[in-house]
Coordinates of C-alpha atoms and ligand atoms in Angstrom, one line a residue:
X28 CA -10.2 -13.7 -10.8
X29 CA -9.4 -10.0 -10.7
X30 CA -7.7 -8.0 -8.0
X31 CA -7.8 -4.2 -7.8
X32 CA -5.6 -2.4 -5.2
X33 CA -5.2 1.3 -4.6
X34 CA -3.2 3.7 -2.5
X35 CA -4.5 7.1 -1.4
X36 CA -3.7 9.8 -3.9
X37 CA -1.1 12.0 -2.3
X38 CA -1.3 15.8 -1.9
X39 CA 1.1 17.7 -4.2
X40 CA 1.6 20.5 -1.7
X41 CA 5.1 19.2 -1.0
X42 CA 7.5 16.4 -2.0
X43 CA 6.9 12.8 -1.3
X44 CA 8.2 11.3 2.0
X45 CA 8.6 7.9 3.6
X46 CA 5.0 7.8 4.7
X47 CA 3.8 7.9 1.1
X48 CA 6.5 5.4 0.1
X49 CA 5.1 3.1 2.8
X50 CA 1.6 2.8 1.5
X51 CA 2.8 2.5 -2.1
X52 CA 5.2 -0.3 -1.2
X53 CA 2.5 -2.2 0.7
X54 CA 0.0 -2.0 -2.2
X55 CA 2.8 -3.1 -4.5
X56 CA 3.5 -6.2 -2.4
X57 CA -0.2 -7.1 -2.7
X58 CA -0.3 -6.4 -6.5
X59 CA 2.8 -8.5 -7.2
X60 CA 1.6 -11.4 -5.0
X61 CA -1.8 -11.5 -6.8
X62 CA -0.1 -11.4 -10.2
X63 CA 1.9 -14.4 -9.0
X64 CA -1.4 -16.2 -8.5
X65 CA -2.2 -15.6 -12.1
X66 CA -5.0 -13.1 -11.3
X67 CA -5.9 -10.1 -13.4
X68 CA -4.5 -7.2 -11.4
X69 CA -4.9 -3.5 -11.5
X70 CA -2.8 -1.3 -9.1
X71 CA -3.5 2.4 -8.9
X72 CA -1.7 5.3 -7.3
X73 CA -1.5 9.0 -8.0
X74 CA -1.8 12.5 -6.8
X75 CA -4.5 14.7 -5.3
X76 CA -4.0 18.1 -6.8
X77 CA -7.0 20.3 -5.9
X78 CA -8.2 22.0 -2.8
X79 CA -6.9 24.3 -0.1
X80 CA -3.7 22.5 1.0
X81 CA -2.4 22.8 -2.6
X82 CA -3.7 26.3 -3.3
X83 CA -2.2 27.6 0.0
X84 CA 1.2 26.0 -0.6
X85 CA 1.3 27.4 -4.1
X86 CA 0.4 30.9 -3.0
X87 CA 3.0 30.8 -0.3
X88 CA 5.6 30.1 -3.0
X89 CA 4.1 32.8 -5.3
X90 CA 3.2 30.4 -8.0
X91 CA -0.1 29.1 -9.5
X92 CA -1.5 25.9 -8.1
X93 CA -1.2 24.1 -11.4
X94 CA 2.5 24.9 -11.5
X95 CA 3.1 23.4 -8.1
X96 CA 0.9 20.4 -8.9
X97 CA 2.9 19.8 -12.1
X98 CA 6.2 20.1 -10.3
X99 CA 5.3 17.8 -7.4
X100 CA 3.2 15.3 -9.3
X101 CA 6.4 14.5 -11.3
X102 CA 8.2 13.8 -8.0
X103 CA 5.5 11.4 -6.9
X104 CA 5.5 9.8 -10.3
X105 CA 9.2 9.3 -10.1
X106 CA 9.0 7.8 -6.6
X107 CA 7.0 4.8 -7.8
X108 CA 9.7 3.2 -10.1
X109 CA 12.4 4.0 -7.6
X110 CA 10.4 1.9 -5.1
X111 CA 10.0 -0.8 -7.8
X112 CA 6.3 -0.1 -7.5
X113 CA 4.5 -1.9 -10.4
X114 CA 1.5 0.4 -10.5
X115 CA -0.6 0.0 -13.7
X116 CA -1.6 3.7 -13.8
X117 CA -0.8 7.0 -12.1
X118 CA -3.8 9.2 -11.8
X119 CA -3.7 13.0 -11.4
X120 CA -6.9 14.7 -10.3
X121 CA -6.2 17.5 -12.8
X122 CA -6.5 15.0 -15.6
X123 CA -9.4 16.3 -17.7
X124 CA -10.9 12.8 -18.0
X125 CA -11.0 12.5 -14.2
X126 CA -12.7 16.0 -13.9
X127 CA -15.3 15.1 -16.5
X128 CA -16.2 11.9 -14.7
X129 CA -16.3 13.6 -11.3
X130 CA -18.9 16.0 -12.7
X131 CA -20.9 13.1 -14.2
X132 CA -21.0 11.0 -11.0
X133 CA -21.7 13.9 -8.7
X134 CA -24.5 15.2 -10.9
X135 CA -26.0 11.7 -10.6
X136 CA -25.8 12.0 -6.8
X137 CA -27.7 15.3 -7.1
X138 CA -30.3 13.8 -9.4
X139 CA -30.8 11.0 -7.0
X140 CA -31.8 13.6 -4.3
X141 CA -28.7 13.6 -2.1
X142 CA -27.6 17.2 -2.6
X143 CA -29.2 20.4 -1.2
X144 CA -28.1 24.0 -0.5
X145 CA -27.4 25.3 2.9
X146 CA -25.0 27.2 5.2
X147 CA -22.2 25.5 6.9
X148 CA -20.3 26.7 10.0
X149 CA -17.5 24.9 11.8
X150 CA -13.9 24.6 12.8
X151 CA -11.7 24.1 9.8
X152 CA -8.1 22.9 9.3
X153 CA -6.8 24.1 5.9
X154 CA -4.0 21.5 5.9
X155 CA -6.5 18.7 6.4
X156 CA -9.0 20.4 4.1
X157 CA -11.5 19.2 6.7
X158 CA -14.0 20.5 9.2
X159 CA -13.3 19.1 12.7
X160 CA -16.1 17.7 14.9
X161 CA -16.3 19.4 18.3
X162 CA -15.0 16.2 20.0
X163 CA -11.9 16.2 18.0
X164 CA -10.8 19.7 19.0
X165 CA -8.7 20.4 22.1
X166 CA -9.1 23.5 24.3
X167 CA -6.8 25.7 22.4
X168 CA -8.6 25.0 19.1
X169 CA -5.8 23.4 17.3
X170 CA -5.7 20.7 14.7
X171 CA -4.9 17.4 16.5
X172 CA -2.7 16.4 13.5
X173 CA -1.0 19.6 12.4
X174 CA -1.1 21.5 15.6
X175 CA -2.1 24.7 13.7
X176 CA -4.9 27.0 14.8
X177 CA -8.3 26.1 13.4
X178 CA -10.3 28.7 11.7
X179 CA -14.0 29.4 12.1
X180 CA -15.6 29.1 8.7
X181 CA -19.0 29.9 7.5
X182 CA -20.1 29.2 4.0
X183 CA -23.0 28.9 1.7
X184 CA -22.6 25.5 0.2
X185 CA -24.2 22.5 -1.4
X186 CA -24.4 19.7 1.0
X187 CA -24.1 16.0 0.6
X188 CA -26.9 14.2 2.6
X189 CA -24.6 11.9 4.5
X190 CA -27.3 11.5 7.2
X191 CA -29.5 9.7 4.8
X192 CA -27.1 6.8 4.9
X193 CA -27.1 6.2 8.6
X194 CA -29.1 3.1 8.5
X195 CA -27.6 1.6 5.4
X196 CA -24.0 2.1 6.7
X197 CA -24.9 0.4 10.0
X198 CA -26.3 -2.5 7.9
X199 CA -23.2 -2.6 5.8
X200 CA -21.0 -2.8 8.9
X201 CA -23.2 -5.5 10.4
X202 CA -23.2 -7.6 7.3
X203 CA -19.5 -7.2 6.4
X204 CA -17.2 -7.3 9.4
X205 CA -14.2 -7.2 7.1
X206 CA -15.3 -4.1 5.2
X207 CA -12.8 -2.1 7.3
X208 CA -9.7 -3.9 8.7
X209 CA -8.1 -4.2 11.2
X210 CA -10.8 -4.6 13.8
X211 CA -9.8 -1.6 15.8
X212 CA -10.4 0.6 12.8
X213 CA -13.7 -1.1 12.0
X214 CA -14.8 -0.3 15.6
X215 CA -13.7 3.3 15.3
X216 CA -15.6 3.8 12.0
X217 CA -18.7 2.1 13.3
X218 CA -18.7 4.2 16.5
X219 CA -18.4 7.3 14.4
X220 CA -21.4 6.2 12.4
X221 CA -23.4 5.3 15.5
X222 CA -22.7 8.6 17.1
X223 CA -25.0 10.1 14.4
X224 CA -24.1 11.2 10.9
X225 CA -24.4 14.9 9.9
X226 CA -24.6 16.2 6.4
X227 CA -21.3 17.4 5.0
X228 CA -20.3 20.2 2.5
X229 CA -20.0 18.9 -1.0
X230 CA -18.8 22.1 -2.6
X231 CA -16.9 25.3 -1.6
X232 CA -17.4 28.6 -3.1
X233 CA -14.5 30.6 -1.6
X234 CA -12.1 28.4 -3.6
X235 CA -11.5 28.3 -7.3
X236 CA -8.9 25.6 -7.4
X237 CA -11.0 22.5 -7.9
X238 CA -13.4 20.7 -10.2
X239 CA -16.1 23.2 -11.2
X240 CA -19.7 22.3 -10.1
X241 CA -21.6 21.8 -13.4
X242 CA -24.9 23.1 -12.0
X243 CA -23.4 26.2 -10.3
X244 CA -20.0 27.3 -11.7
X245 CA -19.5 29.7 -8.8
X246 CA -18.6 26.6 -6.8
X247 CA -15.9 23.9 -6.9
X248 CA -16.4 20.4 -5.4
X249 CA -14.9 20.0 -2.0
X250 CA -11.6 18.3 -2.6
X251 CA -12.4 15.0 -0.8
X252 CA -15.3 14.2 -3.1
X253 CA -13.2 14.9 -6.2
X254 CA -10.3 12.9 -4.6
X255 CA -12.2 9.8 -3.5
X256 CA -13.7 9.4 -6.9
X257 CA -10.3 8.8 -8.4
X258 CA -10.5 5.1 -7.6
X259 CA -13.5 4.9 -9.9
X260 CA -12.7 7.5 -12.6
X261 CA -9.2 6.0 -13.3
X262 CA -10.8 2.9 -14.7
X263 CA -12.6 5.0 -17.3
X264 CA -9.4 6.2 -19.1
X265 CA -6.4 4.2 -17.8
X266 CA -4.8 2.1 -20.5
X267 CA -5.6 -1.6 -20.2
X268 CA -2.9 -3.5 -18.2
X269 CA -1.4 -6.6 -19.7
X270 CA -3.4 -9.4 -18.2
X271 CA -6.2 -11.7 -18.6
X272 CA -8.5 -9.0 -20.1
X273 CA -11.6 -10.8 -18.9
X274 CA -14.5 -8.6 -19.8
X275 CA -12.6 -7.0 -22.6
X276 CA -11.2 -3.5 -22.5
X277 CA -13.7 -2.0 -20.1
X278 CA -11.6 -1.7 -17.0
X279 CA -14.6 -0.8 -14.8
X280 CA -16.2 -4.1 -15.7
X281 CA -12.9 -5.9 -15.2
X282 CA -11.9 -4.4 -11.9
X283 CA -14.7 -2.5 -10.1
X284 CA -15.3 -2.7 -7.2
X285 CA -11.9 -2.4 -5.7
X286 CA -10.6 -5.4 -3.7
X287 CA -8.5 -3.2 -1.3
X288 CA -8.1 0.4 -0.7
X289 CA -5.0 0.8 1.4
X290 CA -4.9 4.0 3.5
X291 CA -3.3 5.5 6.6
X292 CA -5.4 6.0 9.7
X293 CA -5.5 9.7 9.2
X294 CA -8.1 9.4 6.4
X295 CA -10.2 6.6 7.9
X296 CA -13.4 8.6 8.2
X297 CA -13.3 9.6 4.5
X298 CA -12.9 6.1 3.3
X299 CA -14.9 4.2 5.8
X300 CA -17.9 6.5 6.1
X301 CA -18.1 9.2 3.3
X302 CA -16.9 6.9 0.6
X303 CA -19.4 4.0 0.9
X304 CA -22.2 6.6 1.4
X305 CA -21.1 8.4 -1.8
X306 CA -21.0 5.2 -3.7
X307 CA -24.5 4.2 -2.5
X308 CA -25.7 7.7 -3.5
X309 CA -24.2 7.2 -7.0
X310 CA -25.5 3.6 -7.2
X311 CA -22.1 2.1 -7.5
X312 CA -20.8 -1.0 -5.9
X313 CA -18.8 -0.8 -2.7
X314 CA -15.2 -1.9 -2.3
X315 CA -14.5 -5.2 -0.7
X316 CA -12.1 -3.9 1.9
X317 CA -10.6 -0.8 3.3
X318 CA -7.3 -1.6 5.0
X319 CA -6.1 1.0 7.4
X320 CA -2.4 1.0 8.4
X321 CA -0.8 2.9 11.2
X322 CA 1.7 5.8 11.2
X323 CA 5.4 5.6 10.8
X324 CA 6.7 7.6 13.7
X325 CA 10.0 9.4 14.2
X326 CA 10.7 10.6 17.7
X327 CA 7.1 9.6 18.6
X328 CA 5.4 12.0 16.1
X329 CA 3.7 11.2 12.9
X330 CA 6.1 12.0 10.0
X331 CA 4.5 14.6 7.8
X332 CA 5.6 17.2 5.4
X333 CA 4.0 19.9 7.3
X334 CA 5.7 18.9 10.6
X335 CA 9.0 18.8 8.7
X336 CA 10.5 15.7 10.4
X337 CA 10.8 13.6 7.3
X338 CA 13.2 10.8 6.5
X339 CA 14.1 10.9 2.8
X340 CA 13.2 7.6 1.0
X341 CA 15.3 8.7 -2.0
X342 CA 18.4 8.9 0.1
X343 CA 17.8 5.5 1.7
X344 CA 17.2 3.9 -1.7
X345 CA 20.3 5.4 -3.2
X346 CA 22.5 3.9 -0.5
X347 CA 20.9 0.6 0.2
X348 CA 18.5 -0.1 -2.7
X349 CA 14.8 -0.2 -2.8
X350 CA 14.5 -3.8 -1.6
X351 CA 16.1 -2.9 1.7
X352 CA 13.6 -0.1 2.3
X353 CA 10.6 -2.3 1.3
X354 CA 11.8 -5.0 3.6
X355 CA 12.5 -2.8 6.5
X356 CA 9.1 -1.0 6.5
X357 CA 7.1 -4.1 6.3
X358 CA 9.2 -6.2 8.6
X359 CA 9.9 -3.6 11.4
X360 CA 6.4 -2.0 11.6
X361 CA 3.6 -4.5 12.1
X362 CA 1.3 -3.6 9.1
X363 CA -1.8 -2.1 10.6
X364 CA -0.1 -0.6 13.7
X365 CA 1.9 2.5 14.4
X366 CA 5.6 1.9 14.6
X367 CA 8.8 3.9 15.1
X368 CA 11.4 4.0 12.4
X369 CA 15.0 5.0 12.7
X370 CA 18.3 4.6 10.9
X371 CA 19.6 2.5 13.7
X372 CA 16.8 -0.1 13.4
X373 CA 17.1 0.0 9.7
X374 CA 20.8 -0.8 9.7
X375 CA 20.2 -3.6 12.2
X376 CA 17.6 -5.3 10.0
X377 CA 19.7 -4.8 6.9
X378 CA 22.9 -6.3 8.4
X379 CA 21.4 -9.1 10.6
X380 CA 18.5 -10.2 8.4
X381 CA 19.0 -9.2 4.8
X382 CA 22.8 -9.5 4.6
X383 CA 23.5 -12.3 7.2
X384 CA 20.5 -14.5 7.1
X385 CA 19.1 -14.3 3.5
X386 CA 22.0 -12.9 1.5
X387 CA 24.4 -15.3 3.0
X388 CA 22.2 -18.3 2.7
X389 CA 21.9 -17.5 -1.0
X390 CA 25.5 -16.9 -1.7
X391 CA 26.9 -19.9 0.3
X392 CA 24.4 -22.2 -1.3
X393 CA 25.4 -21.2 -4.8
X394 CA 29.0 -21.2 -3.9
X395 CA 28.8 -24.8 -2.5
X396 CA 27.0 -26.1 -5.6
X397 CA 29.8 -24.7 -7.7
X398 CA 32.6 -25.9 -5.4
X399 CA 31.3 -29.4 -4.8
X400 CA 29.2 -30.2 -7.9
X401 CA 30.6 -27.9 -10.6
X402 CA 27.4 -25.8 -10.5
X403 CA 25.0 -28.6 -11.3
X404 CA 22.7 -29.8 -8.5
X405 CA 21.1 -33.2 -8.9
X406 CA 17.4 -33.4 -9.8
X407 CA 16.3 -34.8 -6.4
X408 CA 13.2 -34.3 -4.4
X409 CA 14.0 -32.1 -1.3
X410 CA 14.7 -33.6 2.1
X411 CA 11.5 -34.8 3.7
X412 CA 12.8 -33.5 7.0
X413 CA 11.8 -30.0 5.9
X414 CA 8.3 -31.0 4.7
X415 CA 6.6 -29.8 7.8
X416 CA 7.9 -26.3 7.5
X417 CA 7.9 -25.9 3.7
X418 CA 4.9 -27.9 2.5
X419 CA 1.9 -25.6 2.7
X420 CA 3.9 -22.5 3.1
X421 CA 2.8 -20.9 -0.2
X422 CA -0.9 -21.4 0.8
X423 CA -0.2 -20.1 4.3
X424 CA 1.4 -16.9 2.9
X425 CA -1.4 -16.5 0.3
X426 CA -4.1 -16.7 3.0
X427 CA -2.3 -14.0 5.1
X428 CA -1.9 -11.7 2.1
X429 CA -5.6 -12.2 1.4
X430 CA -6.2 -10.5 4.7
X431 CA -3.5 -7.9 4.1
X432 CA -1.4 -9.3 6.9
X433 CA 1.8 -8.3 5.2
X434 CA 4.1 -8.4 8.2
X435 CA 2.8 -11.7 9.4
X436 CA 3.3 -13.2 5.9
X437 CA 6.8 -11.9 5.7
X438 CA 7.5 -13.3 9.2
X439 CA 6.2 -16.7 8.1
X440 CA 8.6 -16.7 5.2
X441 CA 11.5 -15.5 7.3
X442 CA 11.1 -18.3 9.8
X443 CA 11.8 -20.6 6.9
X444 CA 14.9 -18.5 5.9
X445 CA 16.1 -19.3 9.4
X446 CA 15.1 -22.9 9.2
X447 CA 17.1 -23.3 6.0
X448 CA 20.1 -21.7 7.7
X449 CA 19.8 -24.2 10.6
X450 CA 19.6 -27.0 8.1
X451 CA 22.9 -25.9 6.5
X452 CA 24.5 -25.8 10.0
X453 CA 23.1 -29.2 11.0
X454 CA 24.1 -31.0 7.8
X455 CA 27.4 -29.3 7.5
X456 CA 27.9 -30.0 3.7
X457 CA 31.5 -28.9 4.0
X458 CA 32.0 -32.0 6.2
X459 CA 30.0 -34.3 3.9
X460 CA 32.2 -33.1 1.0
X461 CA 35.3 -34.6 2.7
X462 CA 33.9 -38.1 2.7
X463 CA 33.3 -39.8 -0.7
X464 CA 31.0 -42.4 0.9
X465 CA 28.5 -39.6 1.8
X466 CA 28.2 -38.2 -1.7
X467 CA 24.5 -38.9 -1.9
X468 CA 23.9 -37.1 1.4
X469 CA 25.7 -34.1 0.0
X470 CA 23.6 -34.2 -3.1
X471 CA 20.5 -34.3 -1.1
X472 CA 21.5 -31.4 1.0
X473 CA 22.5 -29.3 -2.0
X474 CA 19.3 -30.1 -3.9
X475 CA 17.3 -29.3 -0.8
X476 CA 19.0 -25.9 -0.3
X477 CA 18.5 -25.0 -4.0
X478 CA 14.8 -26.1 -3.8
X479 CA 14.3 -24.2 -0.5
X480 CA 15.9 -21.1 -1.9
X481 CA 13.6 -21.2 -4.9
X482 CA 10.6 -21.4 -2.7
X483 CA 11.8 -18.5 -0.6
X484 CA 12.8 -16.4 -3.6
X485 CA 9.3 -16.8 -5.2
X486 CA 7.5 -16.0 -1.9
X487 CA 9.8 -13.1 -1.1
X488 CA 9.5 -11.8 -4.7
X489 CA 6.7 -9.3 -3.9
X490 CA 8.7 -7.9 -1.0
X491 CA 12.2 -8.0 -2.6
X492 CA 11.6 -7.9 -6.3
X493 CA 15.0 -6.7 -7.4
X494 CA 17.2 -9.1 -5.4
X495 CA 14.9 -12.2 -5.9
X496 CA 15.0 -11.5 -9.6
X497 CA 18.8 -11.9 -9.4
X498 CA 18.6 -14.9 -7.2
X499 CA 16.0 -16.7 -9.4
X500 CA 18.0 -15.9 -12.5
X501 CA 21.1 -17.5 -10.8
X502 CA 19.0 -20.5 -9.9
X503 CA 18.1 -20.9 -13.5
X504 CA 14.4 -20.3 -12.9
X505 CA 12.3 -17.8 -14.9
X506 CA 9.1 -18.8 -13.2
X507 CA 7.8 -16.4 -10.6
X508 CA 4.3 -18.0 -10.2
X509 CA 3.1 -19.0 -6.8
X510 CA 2.5 -22.5 -8.2
X511 CA 6.2 -22.8 -8.8
X512 CA 6.8 -22.3 -5.0
X513 CA 5.0 -25.5 -4.1
X514 CA 7.3 -27.7 -2.1
X515 CA 5.8 -31.0 -3.2
X516 CA 6.5 -30.3 -6.8
X517 CA 9.9 -28.9 -6.1
X518 CA 13.1 -30.4 -7.2
X519 CA 16.4 -29.0 -8.3
X520 CA 16.3 -28.7 -12.0
X521 CA 19.4 -30.7 -12.7
X522 CA 20.6 -27.8 -14.8
X523 CA 23.7 -25.8 -14.2
X524 CA 23.2 -22.8 -11.9
X525 CA 24.8 -19.4 -12.4
X526 CA 26.9 -17.1 -10.2
X527 CA 25.5 -14.5 -7.8
X528 CA 27.0 -11.3 -6.6
X529 CA 26.3 -10.4 -3.0
X530 CA 22.6 -9.5 -2.8
X531 CA 23.0 -7.2 0.2
X532 CA 26.6 -5.9 0.4
X533 CA 27.7 -5.0 3.9
X534 CA 29.6 -2.0 2.8
X535 CA 26.4 -0.3 1.5
Ligands
ME8_1143 O1 -4.4 12.6 2.8 N1 3.0 7.0 8.2 O2 -2.9 12.9 1.1 P1 -1.5 12.9 1.9 C1 2.3 6.2 7.4 N2 -4.8 13.5 -0.5 N3 1.7 6.6 6.3 C2 1.7 7.9 6.0 C3 2.4 8.8 6.8 C4 3.1 8.3 8.0 N4 3.8 9.1 8.8 N5 2.3 10.0 6.2 C5 1.6 9.9 5.1 C6 -4.1 12.8 1.7 N6 1.2 8.6 5.0 C7 -5.2 12.8 0.6 C8 -5.7 11.4 0.3 S1 -7.3 9.7 -1.0 C9 -8.7 9.8 -1.9 C10 -6.9 11.3 -0.7 C11 0.4 8.0 3.9 O3 -0.5 13.3 1.0 C12 -0.8 7.3 4.4 O4 -1.3 6.4 3.3 O5 -1.7 13.6 3.2 C13 -1.8 8.5 4.5 O6 -3.1 8.1 4.5 C14 -1.5 9.2 3.2 O7 0.0 9.0 3.0 C15 -1.8 10.7 3.3 O8 -1.3 11.3 2.2

């Protein structure tokens, strides 16, 4: 089994912000979960460095686009490890291997008859690097996303014959109802297709900052075609990730087509319409799923670098740690929908859930095993009273993550965190410890808590990699595999457990 997950490649016209961190975190949760299943995983992220948004930002700063790209690509690259993102490769679209492969694939698209010369005229947003359809434009001719004035552009271009794929795209959507998820986004993409596809510019000749068109060096490829192809080109030169290596070193054989492209709803049309059409034109296999998440909102507006209302993920991580940020974003904003984020709701989740519910459960369990049993829980099967809630949990979570329901899966796990907290309260081990005749009951409760914590730590590992590593180490368990989180095979190891510092200190 192989699993290939991608994030969008981010524009280097400015520094990374929380919105970028969000998609990267979500993709990382999926990648880590699939590795826990023993699958051969490839997780790709990177930067989109060509096109007008980058060229304009560089000129505004009085520097060359390459210099700006180098500067900001470093910041995006640095963000990944700070988020604990386990990406296998970081692609930059200025990588010469990427550029060479873009030329090769788009030349094939032309040889296959899907490219022609023509004149394009339309309303253009330089920040989106996109022409807007008439029905997207409001009366004052502003970009619905950036609120800047659109410009009327007319250009001699090469065109991509998107219209030739009208029927095949409709067939694709009819045959594969989970090609785009969630459903609302599928419907949106399908209605765009049904409204009639028009050909789109494939090249630009007013710009020089891009991948040169091999059959006409006066032109560069329109940035979106160069960018979308990253998902494919990366596999031609990324180093092989450690893994099962089925199919040898050829990553395209091992991982293509992608299992999931994760994207925000702002770039739906490119991924749900242009991308499959382009792949058909290049005779490449289509991805299994495009998952479209919503926007993180602050004060009701989409956070974006151009609007300036950004919340700095670096600052949040420095104070609370990356796990807290990962947890908050996937817990508080239902994955797939828009959601507001704020420091107040962040602090509430941190205190009430991470510190009080999970952190406390872990530290009091470990403290009780030390206090009452000198740090050695008995090797007993866990209390059958919890079977209903814990047996089958790993499979339930896996099924949800298969559908990219990351918030629902986290919620299912969290209900069991709460269940285990209730179990402690109901059984009151501190009372049992006072009565020698109830020693066996106490052993059962302690073994059950240790087993329950191990299940929770393994299942939470993709969401909270740093703190669950500490917890599993304290529990004496090196195993992170999903199989090790099966309740029916679970028992305390009968080995001494370690000590644990507070996982989520309140004074953070
Ligand atoms: O569009 N909420 O790059 P980009 C949630 N280079 N997610 C957000 C967000 C927010 N407020 N803001 C950004 C591009 N994102 C192109 C992509 S792909 C072949 C080329 C995330 O830097 C979300 O994933 O504008 C969104 O789709 C992406 O960042 C846009 O990043």
